[in-house]
CSV table of N, CA, C and O and ligand atoms in Angstrom, one decimal:
chain,number,residue,atom,x,y,z
A,535,MET,N,-26.3,-2.3,32.8
A,535,MET,CA,-25.3,-1.5,32.0
A,535,MET,C,-24.4,-2.4,31.2
A,535,MET,O,-24.1,-2.3,30.0
A,536,LYS,N,-23.8,-3.4,32.0
A,536,LYS,CA,-22.9,-4.3,31.4
A,536,LYS,C,-23.5,-5.1,30.2
A,536,LYS,O,-23.0,-5.3,29.1
A,537,ALA,N,-24.7,-5.6,30.5
A,537,ALA,CA,-25.4,-6.4,29.5
A,537,ALA,C,-25.7,-5.6,28.3
A,537,ALA,O,-25.6,-6.1,27.2
A,538,LEU,N,-26.1,-4.4,28.5
A,538,LEU,CA,-26.5,-3.5,27.4
A,538,LEU,C,-25.2,-3.3,26.5
A,538,LEU,O,-25.3,-3.4,25.3
A,539,LYS,N,-24.1,-3.1,27.1
A,539,LYS,CA,-22.9,-2.9,26.4
A,539,LYS,C,-22.5,-4.1,25.5
A,539,LYS,O,-22.1,-3.9,24.3
A,540,ARG,N,-22.7,-5.3,26.1
A,540,ARG,CA,-22.3,-6.5,25.4
A,540,ARG,C,-23.2,-6.6,24.1
A,540,ARG,O,-22.8,-7.0,23.1
A,541,GLN,N,-24.5,-6.4,24.4
A,541,GLN,CA,-25.5,-6.5,23.3
A,541,GLN,C,-25.2,-5.5,22.1
A,541,GLN,O,-25.3,-5.8,21.0
A,542,PHE,N,-24.7,-4.4,22.5
A,542,PHE,CA,-24.4,-3.3,21.5
A,542,PHE,C,-23.1,-3.6,20.7
A,542,PHE,O,-23.1,-3.4,19.5
A,543,MET,N,-22.1,-4.1,21.5
A,543,MET,CA,-20.8,-4.3,20.8
A,543,MET,C,-20.8,-5.4,19.8
A,543,MET,O,-20.1,-5.4,18.8
A,544,ARG,N,-21.6,-6.5,20.0
A,544,ARG,CA,-21.5,-7.6,19.0
A,544,ARG,C,-21.8,-7.2,17.6
A,544,ARG,O,-20.9,-7.5,16.7
A,545,PRO,N,-22.9,-6.5,17.3
A,545,PRO,CA,-23.1,-6.1,15.8
A,545,PRO,C,-22.0,-5.2,15.4
A,545,PRO,O,-21.6,-5.2,14.2
A,546,VAL,N,-21.5,-4.3,16.2
A,546,VAL,CA,-20.5,-3.4,15.8
A,546,VAL,C,-19.2,-4.1,15.4
A,546,VAL,O,-18.6,-3.8,14.4
A,547,MET,N,-18.8,-5.1,16.2
A,547,MET,CA,-17.6,-5.9,15.9
A,547,MET,C,-17.8,-6.6,14.6
A,547,MET,O,-16.9,-6.7,13.7
A,548,LEU,N,-19.0,-7.2,14.4
A,548,LEU,CA,-19.2,-7.9,13.2
A,548,LEU,C,-19.1,-7.0,12.0
A,548,LEU,O,-18.5,-7.3,10.9
A,549,GLY,N,-19.7,-5.8,12.1
A,549,GLY,CA,-19.6,-4.8,11.0
A,549,GLY,C,-18.2,-4.5,10.7
A,549,GLY,O,-17.8,-4.4,9.5
A,550,ALA,N,-17.4,-4.3,11.7
A,550,ALA,CA,-16.0,-3.9,11.5
A,550,ALA,C,-15.2,-5.0,10.8
A,550,ALA,O,-14.5,-4.7,9.9
A,551,ALA,N,-15.5,-6.2,11.1
A,551,ALA,CA,-14.9,-7.4,10.5
A,551,ALA,C,-15.2,-7.4,9.0
A,551,ALA,O,-14.4,-7.7,8.2
A,552,LEU,N,-16.5,-7.2,8.7
A,552,LEU,CA,-16.9,-7.2,7.3
A,552,LEU,C,-16.3,-6.1,6.5
A,552,LEU,O,-15.8,-6.3,5.4
A,553,ILE,N,-16.2,-4.9,7.1
A,553,ILE,CA,-15.6,-3.8,6.4
A,553,ILE,C,-14.1,-4.1,6.1
A,553,ILE,O,-13.6,-3.9,5.0
A,554,LEU,N,-13.4,-4.6,7.1
A,554,LEU,CA,-12.0,-4.9,7.0
A,554,LEU,C,-11.8,-5.9,5.9
A,554,LEU,O,-10.9,-5.8,5.0
A,555,GLY,N,-12.7,-7.0,5.9
A,555,GLY,CA,-12.6,-8.0,4.9
A,555,GLY,C,-12.7,-7.5,3.5
A,555,GLY,O,-11.9,-7.8,2.6
A,556,SER,N,-13.7,-6.7,3.2
A,556,SER,CA,-14.0,-6.2,1.9
A,556,SER,C,-12.9,-5.3,1.5
A,556,SER,O,-12.5,-5.2,0.3
A,557,GLY,N,-12.3,-4.5,2.4
A,557,GLY,CA,-11.2,-3.6,2.1
A,557,GLY,C,-10.0,-4.4,1.6
A,557,GLY,O,-9.4,-4.0,0.6
A,558,GLN,N,-9.7,-5.5,2.2
A,558,GLN,CA,-8.6,-6.3,1.8
A,558,GLN,C,-8.8,-6.8,0.4
A,558,GLN,O,-7.8,-6.8,-0.4
A,559,ALA,N,-10.0,-7.3,0.1
A,559,ALA,CA,-10.3,-7.8,-1.3
A,559,ALA,C,-10.0,-6.7,-2.3
A,559,ALA,O,-9.5,-7.0,-3.4
A,560,LEU,N,-10.5,-5.5,-2.0
A,560,LEU,CA,-10.3,-4.4,-3.0
A,560,LEU,C,-8.8,-4.1,-3.2
A,560,LEU,O,-8.4,-4.0,-4.4
A,561,ALA,N,-8.1,-4.1,-2.2
A,561,ALA,CA,-6.7,-3.7,-2.3
A,561,ALA,C,-5.9,-4.8,-3.2
A,561,ALA,O,-5.1,-4.4,-4.0
A,562,ALA,N,-6.3,-6.1,-3.0
A,562,ALA,CA,-5.7,-7.1,-3.8
A,562,ALA,C,-6.1,-7.1,-5.3
A,562,ALA,O,-5.3,-7.4,-6.1
A,563,ASP,N,-7.3,-6.6,-5.5
A,563,ASP,CA,-7.9,-6.6,-6.8
A,563,ASP,C,-7.3,-5.6,-7.8
A,563,ASP,O,-6.8,-5.9,-8.9
A,564,ASP,N,-7.3,-4.3,-7.4
A,564,ASP,CA,-6.9,-3.4,-8.4
A,564,ASP,C,-5.8,-2.5,-7.8
A,564,ASP,O,-5.8,-2.1,-6.6
A,565,SER,N,-4.8,-2.2,-8.6
A,565,SER,CA,-3.7,-1.4,-8.2
A,565,SER,C,-4.1,0.0,-8.1
A,565,SER,O,-5.0,0.5,-8.8
A,566,GLN,N,-3.4,0.8,-7.3
A,566,GLN,CA,-3.7,2.2,-7.2
A,566,GLN,C,-3.0,3.0,-8.4
A,566,GLN,O,-3.3,4.1,-8.6
A,567,TRP,N,-2.2,2.2,-9.2
A,567,TRP,CA,-1.5,2.9,-10.3
A,567,TRP,C,-2.2,2.6,-11.6
A,567,TRP,O,-2.8,1.6,-11.8
A,568,GLU,N,-2.0,3.6,-12.5
A,568,GLU,CA,-2.7,3.4,-13.9
A,568,GLU,C,-1.7,2.9,-14.9
A,568,GLU,O,-2.0,2.2,-15.8
A,569,SER,N,-0.4,3.3,-14.8
A,569,SER,CA,0.5,2.9,-15.8
A,569,SER,C,2.0,3.1,-15.3
A,569,SER,O,2.2,3.8,-14.3
A,570,GLY,N,2.9,2.5,-16.0
A,570,GLY,CA,4.3,2.6,-15.6
A,570,GLY,C,4.7,4.1,-15.8
A,570,GLY,O,5.5,4.6,-14.9
A,571,GLU,N,4.2,4.8,-16.8
A,571,GLU,CA,4.6,6.2,-17.0
A,571,GLU,C,4.1,7.0,-15.8
A,571,GLU,O,4.8,7.9,-15.3
A,572,GLN,N,2.9,6.7,-15.3
A,572,GLN,CA,2.4,7.5,-14.1
A,572,GLN,C,3.2,7.2,-12.9
A,572,GLN,O,3.5,8.2,-12.1
A,573,ILE,N,3.7,6.0,-12.7
A,573,ILE,CA,4.5,5.7,-11.5
A,573,ILE,C,5.8,6.4,-11.6
A,573,ILE,O,6.3,7.0,-10.6
A,574,TYR,N,6.4,6.4,-12.8
A,574,TYR,CA,7.7,7.1,-13.0
A,574,TYR,C,7.5,8.6,-12.7
A,574,TYR,O,8.4,9.1,-11.9
A,575,ALA,N,6.5,9.2,-13.2
A,575,ALA,CA,6.3,10.6,-13.0
A,575,ALA,C,6.0,10.9,-11.5
A,575,ALA,O,6.5,11.9,-11.0
A,576,LYS,N,5.2,10.1,-10.9
A,576,LYS,CA,4.8,10.4,-9.5
A,576,LYS,C,5.8,10.0,-8.4
A,576,LYS,O,5.8,10.5,-7.3
A,577,VAL,N,6.6,9.0,-8.7
A,577,VAL,CA,7.5,8.4,-7.7
A,577,VAL,C,9.0,8.6,-8.1
A,577,VAL,O,9.7,9.4,-7.5
A,578,CYS,N,9.4,7.9,-9.1
A,578,CYS,CA,10.8,7.9,-9.5
A,578,CYS,C,11.3,9.2,-9.9
A,578,CYS,O,12.4,9.6,-9.6
A,579,GLY,N,10.5,9.9,-10.7
A,579,GLY,CA,10.9,11.2,-11.2
A,579,GLY,C,11.3,12.2,-10.2
A,579,GLY,O,12.1,13.1,-10.5
A,580,HIS,N,10.7,12.2,-9.0
A,580,HIS,CA,11.1,13.1,-8.0
A,580,HIS,C,12.6,13.1,-7.7
A,580,HIS,O,13.2,14.2,-7.3
A,581,CYS,N,13.2,12.0,-7.9
A,581,CYS,CA,14.7,11.9,-7.7
A,581,CYS,C,15.4,11.8,-9.0
A,581,CYS,O,16.4,12.5,-9.2
A,582,HIS,N,14.8,11.0,-9.9
A,582,HIS,CA,15.6,10.6,-11.1
A,582,HIS,C,15.4,11.7,-12.2
A,582,HIS,O,16.1,11.6,-13.2
A,583,GLU,N,14.6,12.6,-12.0
A,583,GLU,CA,14.5,13.7,-13.0
A,583,GLU,C,15.0,15.0,-12.4
A,583,GLU,O,14.9,16.1,-12.9
A,584,ALA,N,15.4,14.9,-11.1
A,584,ALA,CA,15.8,16.1,-10.4
A,584,ALA,C,17.2,16.1,-10.0
A,584,ALA,O,17.7,17.0,-9.2
A,585,GLY,N,18.0,15.2,-10.5
A,585,GLY,CA,19.4,15.2,-10.2
A,585,GLY,C,19.8,14.6,-8.8
A,585,GLY,O,20.9,14.5,-8.4
A,586,VAL,N,18.8,14.1,-8.1
A,586,VAL,CA,19.0,13.4,-6.8
A,586,VAL,C,19.5,12.0,-7.1
A,586,VAL,O,20.5,11.5,-6.5
A,587,GLY,N,18.9,11.3,-8.1
A,587,GLY,CA,19.3,10.0,-8.5
A,587,GLY,C,19.9,10.1,-9.9
A,587,GLY,O,19.6,11.1,-10.6
A,588,PRO,N,20.6,9.1,-10.4
A,588,PRO,CA,21.1,9.2,-11.8
A,588,PRO,C,20.0,9.0,-12.8
A,588,PRO,O,18.9,8.6,-12.5
A,589,THR,N,20.3,9.5,-14.1
A,589,THR,CA,19.3,9.3,-15.2
A,589,THR,C,19.2,7.8,-15.4
A,589,THR,O,20.2,7.1,-15.5
A,590,ILE,N,17.9,7.3,-15.4
A,590,ILE,CA,17.7,5.9,-15.7
A,590,ILE,C,17.0,5.6,-17.0
A,590,ILE,O,17.0,4.5,-17.4
A,591,LYS,N,16.4,6.7,-17.6
A,591,LYS,CA,15.8,6.5,-18.9
A,591,LYS,C,16.8,6.6,-19.9
A,591,LYS,O,17.9,7.2,-19.8
A,592,GLY,N,16.6,6.0,-21.1
A,592,GLY,CA,17.5,6.1,-22.2
A,592,GLY,C,18.7,5.3,-22.1
A,592,GLY,O,19.7,5.5,-22.8
A,593,ARG,N,18.8,4.4,-21.1
A,593,ARG,CA,20.0,3.6,-20.9
A,593,ARG,C,19.8,2.1,-21.2
A,593,ARG,O,20.7,1.3,-21.0
A,594,SER,N,18.5,1.8,-21.6
A,594,SER,CA,18.2,0.4,-21.9
A,594,SER,C,18.5,-0.5,-20.7
A,594,SER,O,19.0,-1.7,-20.9
A,595,LEU,N,18.3,0.0,-19.5
A,595,LEU,CA,18.6,-0.9,-18.3
A,595,LEU,C,17.6,-2.1,-18.3
A,595,LEU,O,16.4,-1.9,-18.7
A,596,PRO,N,18.0,-3.3,-18.1
A,596,PRO,CA,17.1,-4.4,-18.1
A,596,PRO,C,16.0,-4.3,-17.0
A,596,PRO,O,16.3,-3.9,-15.9
A,597,PRO,N,14.8,-4.6,-17.4
A,597,PRO,CA,13.7,-4.5,-16.4
A,597,PRO,C,14.0,-5.3,-15.1
A,597,PRO,O,13.6,-4.8,-14.0
A,598,SER,N,14.6,-6.4,-15.2
A,598,SER,CA,14.9,-7.2,-14.0
A,598,SER,C,15.8,-6.5,-13.1
A,598,SER,O,15.7,-6.6,-11.9
A,599,TYR,N,16.8,-5.7,-13.6
A,599,TYR,CA,17.7,-4.9,-12.8
A,599,TYR,C,16.9,-3.8,-12.1
A,599,TYR,O,17.1,-3.6,-10.9
A,600,ILE,N,16.0,-3.2,-12.8
A,600,ILE,CA,15.3,-2.1,-12.2
A,600,ILE,C,14.3,-2.6,-11.1
A,600,ILE,O,14.3,-2.0,-10.0
A,601,THR,N,13.6,-3.7,-11.4
A,601,THR,CA,12.7,-4.2,-10.4
A,601,THR,C,13.5,-4.7,-9.1
A,601,THR,O,13.0,-4.4,-8.0
A,602,ALA,N,14.7,-5.2,-9.3
A,602,ALA,CA,15.5,-5.7,-8.1
A,602,ALA,C,15.9,-4.5,-7.3
A,602,ALA,O,15.8,-4.5,-6.1
A,603,ILE,N,16.3,-3.4,-7.9
A,603,ILE,CA,16.7,-2.2,-7.2
A,603,ILE,C,15.6,-1.6,-6.5
A,603,ILE,O,15.7,-1.2,-5.3
A,604,VAL,N,14.4,-1.5,-7.1
A,604,VAL,CA,13.3,-0.9,-6.5
A,604,VAL,C,12.8,-1.7,-5.3
A,604,VAL,O,12.5,-1.1,-4.2
A,605,ARG,N,12.8,-3.0,-5.3
A,605,ARG,CA,12.4,-3.8,-4.2
A,605,ARG,C,13.4,-3.8,-3.1
A,605,ARG,O,13.0,-3.8,-1.9
A,606,HIS,N,14.7,-3.8,-3.4
A,606,HIS,CA,15.7,-4.0,-2.3
A,606,HIS,C,16.4,-2.7,-2.0
A,606,HIS,O,17.1,-2.7,-1.0
A,607,GLY,N,16.3,-1.7,-2.8
A,607,GLY,CA,17.1,-0.5,-2.5
A,607,GLY,C,18.5,-0.7,-3.0
A,607,GLY,O,19.0,-1.8,-3.3
A,608,PHE,N,19.2,0.4,-3.1
A,608,PHE,CA,20.6,0.3,-3.6
A,608,PHE,C,21.4,1.5,-3.1
A,608,PHE,O,21.1,2.7,-3.6
A,609,ARG,N,22.2,1.4,-2.1
A,609,ARG,CA,22.9,2.5,-1.5
A,609,ARG,C,22.0,3.6,-1.1
A,609,ARG,O,21.1,3.5,-0.3
A,610,ALA,N,22.0,4.8,-1.8
A,610,ALA,CA,21.2,5.9,-1.5
A,610,ALA,C,19.7,5.8,-2.0
A,610,ALA,O,18.9,6.6,-1.7
A,611,MET,N,19.5,4.8,-2.8
A,611,MET,CA,18.1,4.6,-3.3
A,611,MET,C,17.3,3.8,-2.3
A,611,MET,O,17.7,2.7,-1.9
A,612,PRO,N,16.1,4.4,-1.9
A,612,PRO,CA,15.3,3.6,-1.0
A,612,PRO,C,14.6,2.4,-1.6
A,612,PRO,O,14.3,2.4,-2.8
A,613,ALA,N,14.3,1.4,-0.8
A,613,ALA,CA,13.5,0.3,-1.3
A,613,ALA,C,12.0,0.6,-1.3
A,613,ALA,O,11.5,1.4,-0.4
A,614,PHE,N,11.2,0.1,-2.2
A,614,PHE,CA,9.8,0.2,-2.2
A,614,PHE,C,9.1,-1.1,-2.0
A,614,PHE,O,9.4,-2.0,-2.8
A,615,ARG,N,8.2,-1.2,-1.1
A,615,ARG,CA,7.6,-2.5,-0.8
A,615,ARG,C,6.4,-2.8,-1.7
A,615,ARG,O,5.8,-1.8,-2.2
A,616,ALA,N,6.0,-4.0,-1.7
A,616,ALA,CA,4.8,-4.4,-2.6
A,616,ALA,C,3.5,-3.8,-2.2
A,616,ALA,O,2.6,-3.6,-3.0
A,617,SER,N,3.4,-3.3,-0.9
A,617,SER,CA,2.2,-2.7,-0.5
A,617,SER,C,2.1,-1.3,-1.1
A,617,SER,O,1.1,-0.7,-1.1
A,618,PHE,N,3.3,-0.8,-1.6
A,618,PHE,CA,3.3,0.6,-2.2
A,618,PHE,C,3.2,0.4,-3.7
A,618,PHE,O,2.4,1.0,-4.4
A,619,ILE,N,4.1,-0.4,-4.3
A,619,ILE,CA,4.1,-0.7,-5.7
A,619,ILE,C,4.0,-2.2,-5.9
A,619,ILE,O,5.0,-2.9,-5.6
A,620,ASP,N,2.8,-2.6,-6.3
A,620,ASP,CA,2.6,-4.1,-6.4
A,620,ASP,C,3.5,-4.6,-7.6
A,620,ASP,O,4.0,-3.9,-8.4
A,621,ASP,N,3.6,-5.9,-7.7
A,621,ASP,CA,4.5,-6.6,-8.7
A,621,ASP,C,4.2,-6.2,-10.1
A,621,ASP,O,5.1,-5.9,-10.9
A,622,GLN,N,2.9,-6.1,-10.4
A,622,GLN,CA,2.5,-5.8,-11.8
A,622,GLN,C,2.8,-4.4,-12.1
A,622,GLN,O,3.3,-4.1,-13.2
A,623,ALA,N,2.6,-3.5,-11.2
A,623,ALA,CA,2.9,-2.1,-11.4
A,623,ALA,C,4.4,-1.9,-11.5
A,623,ALA,O,4.9,-1.1,-12.4
A,624,LEU,N,5.2,-2.6,-10.7
A,624,LEU,CA,6.6,-2.5,-10.8
A,624,LEU,C,7.1,-3.0,-12.1
A,624,LEU,O,8.0,-2.4,-12.7
A,625,GLN,N,6.5,-4.1,-12.6
A,625,GLN,CA,7.0,-4.6,-13.9
A,625,GLN,C,6.7,-3.5,-15.0
A,625,GLN,O,7.5,-3.3,-15.9
A,626,SER,N,5.5,-2.9,-14.9
A,626,SER,CA,5.2,-1.9,-16.0
A,626,SER,C,6.1,-0.7,-15.9
A,626,SER,O,6.5,-0.1,-17.0
A,627,VAL,N,6.5,-0.2,-14.7
A,627,VAL,CA,7.3,0.9,-14.7
A,627,VAL,C,8.8,0.6,-15.1
A,627,VAL,O,9.4,1.3,-15.8
A,628,ALA,N,9.2,-0.7,-14.8
A,628,ALA,CA,10.5,-1.1,-15.2
A,628,ALA,C,10.6,-1.2,-16.8
A,628,ALA,O,11.6,-0.7,-17.4
A,629,GLU,N,9.5,-1.7,-17.4
A,629,GLU,CA,9.5,-1.8,-18.9
A,629,GLU,C,9.4,-0.4,-19.5
A,629,GLU,O,10.1,-0.1,-20.5
A,630,TYR,N,8.7,0.5,-18.8
A,630,TYR,CA,8.6,1.9,-19.3
A,630,TYR,C,10.0,2.6,-19.3
A,630,TYR,O,10.4,3.2,-20.3
A,631,ILE,N,10.7,2.4,-18.2
A,631,ILE,CA,12.0,3.1,-18.0
A,631,ILE,C,13.0,2.5,-19.0
A,631,ILE,O,13.7,3.2,-19.7
A,632,SER,N,12.9,1.1,-19.1
A,632,SER,CA,13.9,0.4,-20.0
A,632,SER,C,13.7,0.9,-21.5
A,632,SER,O,14.7,0.9,-22.2
A,633,THR,N,12.5,1.1,-21.9
A,633,THR,CA,12.3,1.4,-23.3
A,633,THR,C,12.1,2.9,-23.6
A,633,THR,O,12.0,3.3,-24.8
A,634,SER,N,12.2,3.8,-22.6
A,634,SER,CA,12.0,5.2,-22.8
A,634,SER,C,13.3,5.9,-23.2
A,634,SER,O,14.4,5.5,-22.8
A,635,PRO,N,13.2,6.9,-24.1
A,635,PRO,CA,14.4,7.7,-24.4
A,635,PRO,C,14.9,8.5,-23.2
A,635,PRO,O,14.1,8.7,-22.3
A,636,ALA,N,16.1,9.0,-23.2
A,636,ALA,CA,16.6,9.8,-22.2
A,636,ALA,C,15.8,11.1,-22.1
A,636,ALA,O,15.2,11.6,-23.1
A,637,PRO,N,15.6,11.7,-20.9
A,637,PRO,CA,14.9,13.0,-20.8
A,637,PRO,C,15.5,14.1,-21.7
A,637,PRO,O,16.7,14.1,-21.8
A,638,GLN,N,14.6,14.9,-22.2
A,638,GLN,CA,15.0,15.9,-23.2
A,638,GLN,C,15.9,17.0,-22.6
A,638,GLN,O,16.8,17.5,-23.2
A,639,ASN,N,15.7,17.3,-21.3
A,639,ASN,CA,16.5,18.4,-20.7
A,639,ASN,C,17.9,18.0,-20.3
A,639,ASN,O,18.6,18.8,-19.7
A,640,GLU,N,18.3,16.7,-20.6
A,640,GLU,CA,19.6,16.3,-20.2
A,640,GLU,C,20.6,16.8,-21.2
A,640,GLU,O,20.3,17.0,-22.4
A,641,GLU,N,21.8,17.1,-20.8
A,641,GLU,CA,23.0,17.6,-21.5
A,641,GLU,C,22.8,19.0,-22.1
A,641,GLU,O,21.8,19.5,-22.4
B,326,HEC,C1,14.2,9.3,-2.8
B,326,HEC,C2,14.8,9.4,-4.1
B,326,HEC,C3,14.6,8.3,-5.1
B,326,HEC,C4,13.4,7.8,-5.6
B,326,HEC,C5,12.0,8.2,-5.2
B,326,HEC,C6,13.8,6.8,-6.5
B,326,HEC,N1,15.1,6.6,-6.6
B,326,HEC,FE1,16.2,5.3,-7.8
B,326,HEC,N2,17.9,6.0,-7.0
B,326,HEC,C7,18.0,7.1,-6.2
B,326,HEC,C8,19.5,7.3,-5.9
B,326,HEC,C9,20.0,8.4,-5.0
B,326,HEC,C10,20.2,6.3,-6.7
B,326,HEC,C11,21.7,6.1,-6.7
B,326,HEC,C12,22.1,5.2,-5.6
B,326,HEC,C13,23.5,5.2,-5.4
B,326,HEC,O1,24.3,5.0,-6.3
B,326,HEC,O2,23.9,5.5,-4.2
B,326,HEC,C14,19.2,5.5,-7.4
B,326,HEC,C15,19.5,4.5,-8.2
B,326,HEC,C16,18.5,3.8,-9.0
B,326,HEC,C17,18.8,2.8,-10.0
B,326,HEC,C18,20.2,2.3,-10.4
B,326,HEC,C19,20.8,3.3,-11.5
B,326,HEC,C20,22.1,2.9,-12.0
B,326,HEC,O3,22.8,3.8,-12.5
B,326,HEC,O4,22.4,1.7,-12.0
B,326,HEC,C21,17.7,2.4,-10.5
B,326,HEC,C22,17.5,1.4,-11.6
B,326,HEC,C23,16.6,3.1,-9.9
B,326,HEC,N3,17.2,4.0,-9.0
B,326,HEC,C24,15.3,3.0,-10.2
B,326,HEC,C25,14.2,3.7,-9.5
B,326,HEC,C26,12.8,3.5,-9.8
B,326,HEC,C27,12.3,2.6,-10.9
B,326,HEC,C28,12.1,4.4,-9.0
B,326,HEC,C29,10.6,4.6,-8.9
B,326,HEC,C30,9.9,3.4,-8.5
B,326,HEC,C31,13.1,5.1,-8.2
B,326,HEC,N4,14.4,4.6,-8.5
B,326,HEC,C32,12.8,6.0,-7.2
B,326,HEC,C33,17.0,7.8,-5.6
B,326,HEC,C34,15.7,7.6,-5.8
């Protein structure tokens, strides 16, 4: 029984290692995000278009300021880690916010 178990486990462990390895490669290769606009709509907008956070579009905030706040958080604003928004995606959402006009429904 013991010998049978050992024989069976070896290929299973090998398979698991291969699956984990390829999964990591995939995650590093392509972002789960399509565009800065999509990230803003799906993540930031929940607070920043709902009056929970201040309006951040239409203020020409520097992208470097936006990326720093997103990575480190700022008082009531939560930090977002690279495993959630990778550097490239963060840069694109920061540029999108920086260059977008203020939301229409403001004022
Ligand atoms: C859970 C709600 C929430 C989410 C989601 C959120 N924020 Fe915020 N954010 C806040 C709040 C609240 C503040 C104000 C913090 C304070 O002053 O205490 C803030 C502040 C900021 C500021 C500073 C604004 C200023 O007036 O200087 C920036 C820039 C910012 N957020 C960017 C983002 C970006 C980019 C995203 C999306 C990746 C995002 N936030 C997602 C709640 C949120």
